[in-house]
Amino acid sequence: MAADDNRPILVPVLGDQLTRTLASLRGRTKDDTVILMMEVWDEATYVKHHKQKIVLIFSAMRHFAAELEDAGWQVDYVKLTDPDNAGSFTGEVARAVERHDPRAIHVVEAGEWRVQQAIEEWPDKFDCEVKILPDDRFVASLAEFRDWAEDRNQLRMEYFYREMRRKTGLLMTDDGKPVGGEWNLDSENRKPPKDGMSAPERPKFEPDEITQQCIDLVREKFADHFGSLDKFEWPVTREEAEEAADAFFAERIENFGPYQDAMVAGEDDLFHSMLSTSINLGLLDPLELCRRAEQSHKDGKAPLNSVEGFIRQIIGWREYVRGFYWHQMPHLQRANALNAQRGLPEFYWTGETDMACLADCVRSTRDNAHAHHIQRLMVLGNFALLAGISPPEVQDWYLVVYADAYEWVELPNVAAMILYADGGKLASKPYAASGNYINKMSNYCSGCRYSPSKKTGEGACPFNPLYWHFMVRHRERLENNPRVGRIFSTWDRMDEDKRQDYLDSAEAFLATLEPAGKTWAKSSRAQAGDTPQQNLMTNHGGCAILT
Ligand SMILES: Cc1cc2nc3c(=O)[nH]c(=O)nc-3n(C[C@H](O)[C@H](O)[C@H](O)COP(=O)(O)OP(=O)(O)OC[C@H]3O[C@@H](n4cnc5c(N)ncnc54)[C@H](O)[C@@H]3O)c2cc1C
Ligand code: SF4
């Protein structure tokens, strides 16, 4: 046996790869494997993530490393404060190669394009075999998505979702038909909230010693990042995440479907599962969750529309946006089909606006590092679309503020779903709505200084004139769209004065928007000079090791 054969395999496990059955760990033996886990400054600061997001990822990583060690694995864990920390994945792998002299590196492909580009340079950088394995924690491989997409003129989630239903057998009859006869029950999932509606309390996880250390670290090193650390309640281990899932299936899935689009001021989660942070970290298996949802329908505990809705979000939307991301990168990052150029308003960071819906969504975002889907889409996203906010600024904001945000899932949702920056590749129409929609689906308007029924002028809900301003700005592109084109006949039927009123009101409102100040703008990757290296120098007491 060659002497080299005794050298270990180095298995870098990234922060969102916290899965015991990860492809790079499957089949490995404990005595010839060194697992490398790295807290690096580049990742913590390439945008200035919400404080809770950094605590969540570091704490989940530290817990996962402890679990692996308890199970007998050799884990080489590099903390952010390690004085020799190189600051980047590649730098840390280089140091680990020196320490362990591995015969090979086995790594699972990264979720984000940026990190994957760095990993693909490793074979040239390191003098050992580098094996990059597919991330098989998704239902569809990237090749499968590519094959599916390449045959089509138009990509639509609905058709991809049906393929995933067939592939997994979820909610399928023995003769290959959708259970209940329909593929998609979304039309049953649009109930407005009832008066005084609230959801059962979900499990909240008190910080243990490891989490508390991460909280202290973030308070010290990331004090100027967005977000509150007054409470931290996210699950940080698989065990806790399972407890959160148990509570969802026991208490909330029944109403998940019907009230999926409802919004209630101060009710931050309603009947949503709040499982995205755990799924995206790798603590929960998305397919297992779908099977549990299906079982709860079979057991008569949840209606089909709730279960189908939940399964569609996961094997439909989640899988679809991941495939779409890799299919459209890197140009998706720069897409701006509607030529939106306005700066992000300051209130996205401060919540200081008289628009009650936006203020509440920003508050929830700041306090919880979370807002539920319809808040992200139809309030925060709708406003950014109508006001013509520049895609890179909106993209950075969403990537910063949500604890579940990783570029592969955030970017398609932001650039393509809310901003239509891809020109309609992902969604068949822009999700543009006036104040009527928010008034119907929430109780926000009753506490707002604006009125959703007033269309223009003082006191009118700003979404009303902004809606028409947007439509008129983009008429040429949208009027032949079968899903929105008809709206222009309503516009054409209005008298000239009314149309002018709409446009003037929108212009007057847009003129009041204050662009984000310097502090927040610094969180944008678009800001020149804000390199990770400079962050390291300014925030990390000068112990720069980056080369
Ligand atoms: C503008 C915008 C940005 C978003 N950014 C992110 C993001 O960075 N990370 C993220 O995980 N989700 C993102 N989403 C999707 C969705 O809003 C969140 O997954 C959801 O709010 C998480 O809360 P939950 O676990 O309670 O979800 P639930 O409402 O309970 O849904 C169940 C699960 O379905 C999946 N899911 C639902 N909708 C989507 C979707 N559109 N895309 C992908 N997965 C979906 C999630 O895994 C979620 O946990 C975004 C949506 C929009 C409109
Ligand atoms: S009136 Fe308009 S701005 Fe105010 S809460 Fe309703 S939709 Fe939002």
Short mmCIF file of C-alpha atoms in Angstrom, two decimals, residues 41 51 54-55 58 62 80-81 212-225 229 535 538-543:
data_model
loop_
_atom_site.label_atom_id
_atom_site.label_comp_id
_atom_site.label_asym_id
_atom_site.label_seq_id
_atom_site.Cartn_x
_atom_site.Cartn_y
_atom_site.Cartn_z
CA TRP A 41 -15.38 36.66 7.40
CA LYS A 51 -27.65 39.78 13.03
CA ILE A 54 -25.30 35.18 11.42
CA VAL A 55 -26.13 33.84 14.89
CA PHE A 58 -22.82 29.95 13.31
CA ARG A 62 -21.28 24.70 16.03
CA LEU A 80 -14.28 33.35 13.19
CA THR A 81 -12.08 34.59 16.02
CA GLN A 212 -25.43 32.64 23.55
CA GLN A 213 -21.74 32.65 22.59
CA CYS A 214 -22.74 33.34 18.98
CA ILE A 215 -25.06 36.13 20.10
CA ASP A 216 -22.19 37.71 22.06
CA LEU A 217 -19.89 37.35 19.07
CA VAL A 218 -22.39 39.00 16.72
CA ARG A 219 -23.11 41.81 19.17
CA GLU A 220 -19.39 42.53 19.31
CA LYS A 221 -18.28 42.05 15.70
CA PHE A 222 -21.40 42.86 13.69
CA ALA A 223 -22.89 45.69 15.73
CA ASP A 224 -23.54 47.81 12.64
CA HIS A 225 -25.51 45.12 10.82
CA LEU A 229 -31.09 40.52 18.59
CA ASN A 535 -14.46 44.87 6.52
CA THR A 538 -12.30 47.76 10.19
CA ASN A 539 -14.44 45.33 12.14
CA HIS A 540 -12.07 42.68 13.23
CA GLY A 541 -9.55 44.61 15.21
CA GLY A 542 -7.07 44.63 12.34
CA CYS A 543 -6.04 40.95 12.59
#
